[in-house]
Tab-separated table of C-alpha atoms in Angstrom:
chain	number	residue	atom	x	y	z
A	1	MET	CA	23.475	16.424	-27.180
A	2	THR	CA	19.976	18.505	-27.499
A	3	GLU	CA	19.120	19.730	-24.038
A	4	LEU	CA	15.457	18.206	-23.262
A	5	THR	CA	12.492	20.410	-22.392
A	6	PRO	CA	10.722	20.708	-19.024
A	7	ASP	CA	7.567	18.717	-20.602
A	8	GLN	CA	9.723	16.800	-22.267
A	9	MET	CA	11.677	15.786	-18.607
A	10	GLU	CA	8.282	15.952	-16.780
A	11	HIS	CA	7.368	13.242	-19.913
A	12	MET	CA	10.076	11.142	-18.950
A	13	ALA	CA	8.855	11.034	-14.876
A	14	THR	CA	6.330	9.952	-15.651
A	15	THR	CA	6.740	7.456	-17.304
A	16	LEU	CA	9.253	6.235	-15.249
A	17	GLU	CA	6.119	6.892	-12.200
A	18	GLY	CA	4.647	4.507	-15.078
A	19	THR	CA	5.789	1.676	-14.116
A	20	GLY	CA	5.492	1.466	-10.162
A	21	ARG	CA	8.808	0.904	-9.712
A	22	TYR	CA	10.692	4.401	-9.290
A	23	ARG	CA	9.452	7.722	-7.869
A	24	VAL	CA	10.675	10.712	-9.137
A	25	LEU	CA	10.653	14.159	-6.887
A	26	ARG	CA	9.652	17.141	-7.973
A	27	PRO	CA	11.828	21.083	-7.523
A	28	LEU	CA	9.848	22.965	-5.252
A	29	ALA	CA	7.606	25.474	-7.551
A	30	PRO	CA	5.830	27.510	-5.231
A	31	ARG	CA	2.536	29.085	-6.019
A	32	VAL	CA	2.808	32.490	-6.173
A	33	LEU	CA	-0.193	34.952	-6.401
A	34	ALA	CA	0.502	38.481	-7.795
A	35	GLU	CA	-1.938	40.427	-5.406
A	36	TYR	CA	-4.293	39.363	-2.607
A	37	PRO	CA	-6.998	37.876	-4.239
A	38	PRO	CA	-10.703	39.209	-3.984
A	39	GLU	CA	-12.136	36.129	-3.251
A	40	ALA	CA	-14.619	35.829	0.687
A	41	GLY	CA	-13.676	34.201	3.840
A	42	THR	CA	-10.079	34.438	3.390
A	43	ARG	CA	-7.087	34.685	5.671
A	44	LEU	CA	-3.639	35.440	5.771
A	45	GLY	CA	-1.330	33.055	7.593
A	46	MET	CA	2.884	33.980	7.737
A	47	PHE	CA	4.709	30.964	7.304
A	48	LEU	CA	7.925	32.404	9.875
A	49	ASP	CA	10.978	30.550	9.748
A	50	LEU	CA	14.381	32.218	11.232
A	51	GLU	CA	18.306	30.861	11.187
A	52	THR	CA	19.857	31.668	14.600
A	53	THR	CA	23.290	31.189	16.085
A	54	GLY	CA	22.245	28.353	18.004
A	55	LEU	CA	18.974	26.193	20.389
A	56	SER	CA	18.988	29.674	23.057
A	57	ALA	CA	16.311	31.826	23.043
A	58	VAL	CA	18.483	33.163	25.741
A	59	LYS	CA	21.874	33.746	24.773
A	60	ASP	CA	22.007	32.881	20.277
A	61	GLU	CA	19.995	35.326	18.158
A	62	ILE	CA	18.564	35.224	14.829
A	63	ILE	CA	20.731	35.375	11.805
A	64	GLU	CA	18.535	34.881	8.708
A	65	PHE	CA	14.285	36.104	8.624
A	66	GLY	CA	12.057	34.016	6.110
A	67	ILE	CA	8.377	35.519	6.529
A	68	VAL	CA	6.255	34.020	3.995
A	69	PRO	CA	2.627	34.924	3.474
A	70	PHE	CA	0.136	33.047	2.058
A	71	VAL	CA	-3.490	33.270	1.858
A	72	TYR	CA	-5.582	30.740	2.501
A	73	THR	CA	-9.435	29.851	3.600
A	74	LEU	CA	-11.492	28.936	6.230
A	75	ASP	CA	-12.022	25.875	5.750
A	76	GLY	CA	-8.129	25.196	5.274
A	77	ARG	CA	-7.451	25.688	1.332
A	78	ILE	CA	-4.080	27.498	0.461
A	79	LEU	CA	-5.187	29.680	-2.441
A	80	GLY	CA	-1.006	31.133	-2.952
A	81	SER	CA	1.597	32.706	-1.369
A	82	LEU	CA	3.225	35.867	-1.609
A	83	GLU	CA	6.111	38.213	-1.370
A	84	PRO	CA	8.141	37.328	1.364
A	85	PHE	CA	10.537	38.924	3.366
A	86	SER	CA	13.912	37.967	3.438
A	87	ARG	CA	17.044	39.434	5.627
A	88	LEU	CA	20.259	38.405	6.499
A	89	ARG	CA	21.296	40.032	10.712
A	90	GLU	CA	24.876	40.355	11.860
A	91	PRO	CA	25.431	38.687	15.196
A	92	THR	CA	27.336	40.732	17.756
A	93	ARG	CA	29.272	37.458	17.967
A	94	PRO	CA	30.494	35.676	15.874
A	95	ILE	CA	28.793	32.447	13.517
A	96	PRO	CA	29.742	28.983	14.944
A	97	PRO	CA	31.253	27.144	12.394
A	98	GLN	CA	29.034	23.840	12.898
A	99	ILE	CA	25.916	26.977	12.121
A	100	THR	CA	27.917	27.876	8.847
A	101	ALA	CA	28.035	24.119	8.273
A	102	LEU	CA	24.406	23.761	8.191
A	103	THR	CA	22.693	27.206	6.687
A	104	GLY	CA	25.040	27.391	4.258
A	105	ILE	CA	25.245	31.383	5.586
A	106	THR	CA	29.259	32.876	6.796
A	107	PRO	CA	29.779	35.434	8.447
A	108	ALA	CA	30.470	37.524	5.223
A	109	MET	CA	27.087	37.036	4.248
A	110	VAL	CA	26.142	38.686	6.944
A	111	ALA	CA	28.522	41.371	7.405
A	112	GLY	CA	26.960	44.426	8.041
A	113	GLN	CA	23.710	43.172	7.331
A	114	SER	CA	21.084	45.008	10.237
A	115	VAL	CA	16.847	43.928	10.456
A	116	THR	CA	14.226	46.398	13.456
A	117	PRO	CA	11.882	45.042	15.508
A	118	GLU	CA	9.613	48.142	14.155
A	119	GLU	CA	10.513	46.259	10.242
A	120	VAL	CA	9.554	43.119	11.464
A	121	ALA	CA	6.106	44.255	13.367
A	122	SER	CA	5.195	46.101	10.125
A	123	PHE	CA	5.280	43.202	8.251
A	124	VAL	CA	3.510	40.728	10.361
A	125	ALA	CA	0.564	43.575	11.421
A	126	PRO	CA	-1.647	41.947	8.737
A	127	ALA	CA	-1.719	37.947	10.050
A	128	SER	CA	-4.310	36.003	11.053
A	129	LEU	CA	-1.706	33.180	12.069
A	130	ILE	CA	1.804	33.000	12.288
A	131	ILE	CA	2.732	29.075	11.829
A	132	ALA	CA	6.587	27.874	11.889
A	133	HIS	CA	8.294	23.935	11.785
A	134	ASN	CA	8.944	23.925	14.983
A	135	ALA	CA	6.854	26.839	16.923
A	136	ASP	CA	8.239	25.759	19.926
A	137	PHE	CA	11.795	26.792	18.726
A	138	ASP	CA	10.906	29.886	16.285
A	139	ARG	CA	7.914	31.719	18.758
A	140	LYS	CA	10.683	32.878	21.776
A	141	PHE	CA	13.189	33.386	19.250
A	142	ALA	CA	10.673	35.478	17.469
A	143	GLU	CA	8.914	36.717	20.483
A	144	ARG	CA	12.002	38.887	21.676
A	145	PHE	CA	13.072	40.023	19.077
A	146	THR	CA	9.543	42.041	18.290
A	147	PRO	CA	6.603	41.923	21.538
A	148	ALA	CA	4.526	42.163	17.753
A	149	PHE	CA	4.521	38.594	17.986
A	150	THR	CA	2.864	38.015	21.209
A	151	THR	CA	-0.371	39.784	19.730
A	152	LYS	CA	-0.932	36.697	16.736
A	153	PRO	CA	-2.040	33.250	17.179
A	154	TRP	CA	0.322	30.586	16.682
A	155	ALA	CA	0.183	27.011	15.250
A	156	CYS	CA	2.743	24.409	13.978
A	157	SER	CA	3.203	22.101	10.808
A	158	MET	CA	4.900	19.580	12.953
A	159	LYS	CA	3.094	18.890	16.619
A	160	ASP	CA	-0.306	20.333	14.483
A	161	VAL	CA	-0.523	17.604	12.396
A	162	ASP	CA	-1.205	13.989	13.086
A	163	TRP	CA	1.720	13.051	10.794
A	164	ALA	CA	1.641	9.557	11.729
A	165	ALA	CA	-2.216	8.905	11.557
A	166	GLU	CA	-1.235	9.525	8.516
A	167	GLY	CA	1.226	7.163	7.533
A	168	PHE	CA	4.227	9.384	7.752
A	169	GLU	CA	7.722	8.130	9.755
A	170	GLY	CA	8.718	11.878	10.478
A	171	ARG	CA	8.171	14.843	10.848
A	172	LYS	CA	10.944	16.981	9.384
A	173	LEU	CA	9.979	19.334	6.752
A	174	SER	CA	12.820	17.546	4.376
A	175	TYR	CA	11.339	13.761	5.273
A	176	LEU	CA	7.275	15.396	4.118
A	177	GLY	CA	8.862	17.627	1.660
A	178	MET	CA	10.245	13.968	-0.565
A	179	GLN	CA	6.239	11.926	0.721
A	180	ALA	CA	4.721	14.929	-0.474
A	181	GLY	CA	7.285	14.522	-3.985
A	182	PHE	CA	9.675	17.502	-4.433
A	183	TRP	CA	12.742	18.260	-2.997
A	184	PHE	CA	13.723	21.521	-1.644
A	185	ASP	CA	17.200	23.282	-0.497
A	186	GLY	CA	16.831	23.743	3.476
A	187	HIS	CA	18.406	25.351	5.769
A	188	ARG	CA	17.686	28.683	4.374
A	189	ALA	CA	14.592	30.424	5.544
A	190	VAL	CA	12.219	31.463	3.050
A	191	ASP	CA	13.110	27.801	1.193
A	192	ASP	CA	11.672	26.208	4.308
A	193	CYS	CA	9.083	28.337	4.536
A	194	GLN	CA	7.799	27.645	1.127
A	195	ALA	CA	8.301	24.054	1.394
A	196	GLY	CA	6.040	24.201	4.511
A	197	ILE	CA	3.385	26.172	2.894
A	198	ALA	CA	3.278	23.293	0.239
A	199	ILE	CA	3.350	20.317	2.549
A	200	LEU	CA	-0.021	22.259	3.976
A	201	ASP	CA	-1.726	22.681	0.573
A	202	ARG	CA	-1.789	18.409	-0.056
A	203	VAL	CA	-4.618	15.995	0.751
A	204	LEU	CA	-3.233	14.137	3.727
A	205	PRO	CA	-3.578	10.171	2.483
A	206	VAL	CA	-5.422	8.954	5.888
A	207	SER	CA	-8.382	11.534	6.677
A	208	GLY	CA	-8.358	13.095	3.273
A	209	GLN	CA	-8.649	16.840	4.194
A	210	PRO	CA	-6.405	19.323	3.582
A	211	ALA	CA	-2.964	19.257	6.232
A	212	LEU	CA	-4.020	23.241	6.484
A	213	ALA	CA	-7.325	21.700	7.972
A	214	ALA	CA	-6.065	19.487	10.147
A	215	LEU	CA	-3.899	22.268	11.851
A	216	LEU	CA	-6.284	24.846	12.566
A	217	GLU	CA	-8.656	22.242	13.801
A	218	ASN	CA	-6.175	21.732	16.013
A	219	ALA	CA	-4.807	25.069	16.593
A	220	ARG	CA	-8.418	26.741	17.297
A	221	GLN	CA	-8.469	24.179	20.200
A	222	VAL	CA	-7.665	25.655	23.866
A	223	ARG	CA	-5.141	23.732	25.649
A	224	CYS	CA	-3.506	23.381	29.333
A	225	ARG	CA	0.165	22.445	30.711
A	226	ILE	CA	-0.307	21.046	34.119
A	227	TRP	CA	3.216	21.976	35.579
A	228	ALA	CA	3.895	18.192	37.858
A	229	GLU	CA	6.443	20.305	40.482
A	230	ASN	CA	8.450	18.745	42.925
A	231	ALA	CA	7.601	15.021	41.537
A	232	PRO	CA	9.705	12.103	43.017
A	233	TYR	CA	12.703	11.592	41.074
A	234	GLU	CA	11.977	7.895	40.740
A	235	PHE	CA	9.185	8.460	37.987
A	236	LYS	CA	10.974	10.658	35.650
A	237	ASP	CA	11.286	8.336	32.675
A	238	GLN	CA	7.048	7.187	33.534
A	239	LEU	CA	6.831	11.148	33.050
A	240	ARG	CA	8.422	11.068	29.456
A	241	GLN	CA	7.542	8.222	28.221
A	242	ARG	CA	4.096	9.616	28.891
A	243	GLY	CA	5.210	12.642	27.073
A	244	TYR	CA	6.326	14.809	29.863
A	245	ARG	CA	9.293	17.797	29.124
A	246	TRP	CA	11.703	18.462	31.688
A	247	ASN	CA	11.770	22.600	32.457
A	248	ASP	CA	14.712	23.826	34.533
A	249	GLY	CA	13.013	26.888	35.000
A	250	THR	CA	15.338	29.369	33.838
A	251	ASP	CA	12.004	31.137	31.568
A	252	GLY	CA	10.077	31.929	34.770
A	253	ASN	CA	8.487	29.137	34.456
A	254	PRO	CA	8.192	26.599	37.415
A	255	ARG	CA	10.914	23.751	37.063
A	256	ALA	CA	9.205	21.075	36.567
A	257	TRP	CA	8.084	17.383	34.071
A	258	SER	CA	4.903	19.904	32.719
A	259	ILE	CA	3.056	18.840	30.011
A	260	SER	CA	-0.326	20.071	27.594
A	261	LEU	CA	-3.021	18.796	26.662
A	262	PRO	CA	-6.896	19.573	25.802
A	263	GLU	CA	-9.057	20.957	28.501
A	264	ALA	CA	-11.497	18.140	27.931
A	265	GLU	CA	-7.763	15.940	29.645
A	266	VAL	CA	-6.786	18.060	32.396
A	267	GLU	CA	-9.222	16.479	34.841
A	268	ALA	CA	-7.969	12.262	33.767
A	269	GLU	CA	-3.956	13.821	33.988
A	270	LEU	CA	-4.164	14.948	37.573
A	271	ALA	CA	-6.033	12.279	38.658
A	272	PHE	CA	-3.368	9.523	36.885
A	273	LEU	CA	-0.390	12.576	38.636
A	274	HIS	CA	-2.398	12.036	42.323
A	275	ALA	CA	-2.743	8.342	42.379
A	276	GLU	CA	-0.281	6.504	40.514
A	277	VAL	CA	3.128	9.144	40.572
A	278	PHE	CA	2.376	11.421	43.751
A	279	ALA	CA	0.035	8.933	45.608
A	280	ARG	CA	-1.649	12.048	47.203
A	281	PRO	CA	-3.453	14.766	45.787
A	282	VAL	CA	-1.929	17.758	45.621
A	283	GLU	CA	-2.744	21.412	44.537
A	284	LEU	CA	-0.509	21.732	41.012
A	285	PRO	CA	-0.043	24.386	38.815
A	286	VAL	CA	-2.124	24.513	35.264
A	287	THR	CA	-2.074	27.096	32.770
A	288	ARG	CA	-4.518	27.459	30.366
A	289	ILE	CA	-3.159	28.265	26.950
A	290	THR	CA	-4.842	30.111	24.193
A	291	PRO	CA	-3.754	29.984	20.675
A	292	TRP	CA	-2.212	33.509	21.422
A	293	ASP	CA	0.051	32.060	23.820
A	294	ARG	CA	0.854	28.900	22.708
A	295	PHE	CA	5.178	27.867	22.007
A	296	SER	CA	5.820	30.910	23.581
A	297	THR	CA	8.221	31.681	26.600
A	298	ARG	CA	4.992	33.309	28.733
A	299	CYS	CA	3.653	28.859	28.831
């Protein structure tokens, strides 16, 4: 049997889609730039993904770094990506079997591999913005590894785009990729980064704006975190349903339910807490969060 050429396969895929009965997923094909383009008004973003030995940034360790630089314009257009930083790292304790099953990273692969904080800091130094898919997870590990990440503004491709309002039923990277029409090998750091960039490169179906433009608009907002310290226990379910998250205090922040909101919504939320939860006026801690602070343990 004669092997089909890429053009022939694409013609078959297009034909199937033209019937209205099929959707065909293409493999992820990153748009790679040979060099930084001379176009004015551009910025260098970096998409970060980390594979780790577990979920705790205090107890667990990074076993793979994936950082993909990409060039974007201030109105949210992505011009392409540049050479990535891709490194494995041997942890001080064995990789749990469930992590190997999830990522495909074995103890033999990381044996003798190392990454220094100085290497990572040097690579991310030119970045105007760091993006991760679930930055609340990645930033804590990244900052623990090198303080270079504390000096950068951060955004989250999972939370800073209102995927539900745009008609998406899930926010997982693999799901968003399928909705965008491509598949990729997930749970390896650079592949996840390239997938995240490709998703942000798409035009959103409802608003009609590039996904990166929506992300930048949200990421630039100053937000505030309200800490509902000493909230009565019986209100925990109501707070959770309202979007509050429990913090156990091990990160140096208050042991309390908290929520992050735009500055303009803080006064109304405090009024709700005073009236509906505490049944009296109380002084509650409010932390102001800039793009340089978001997703950090400092907040």
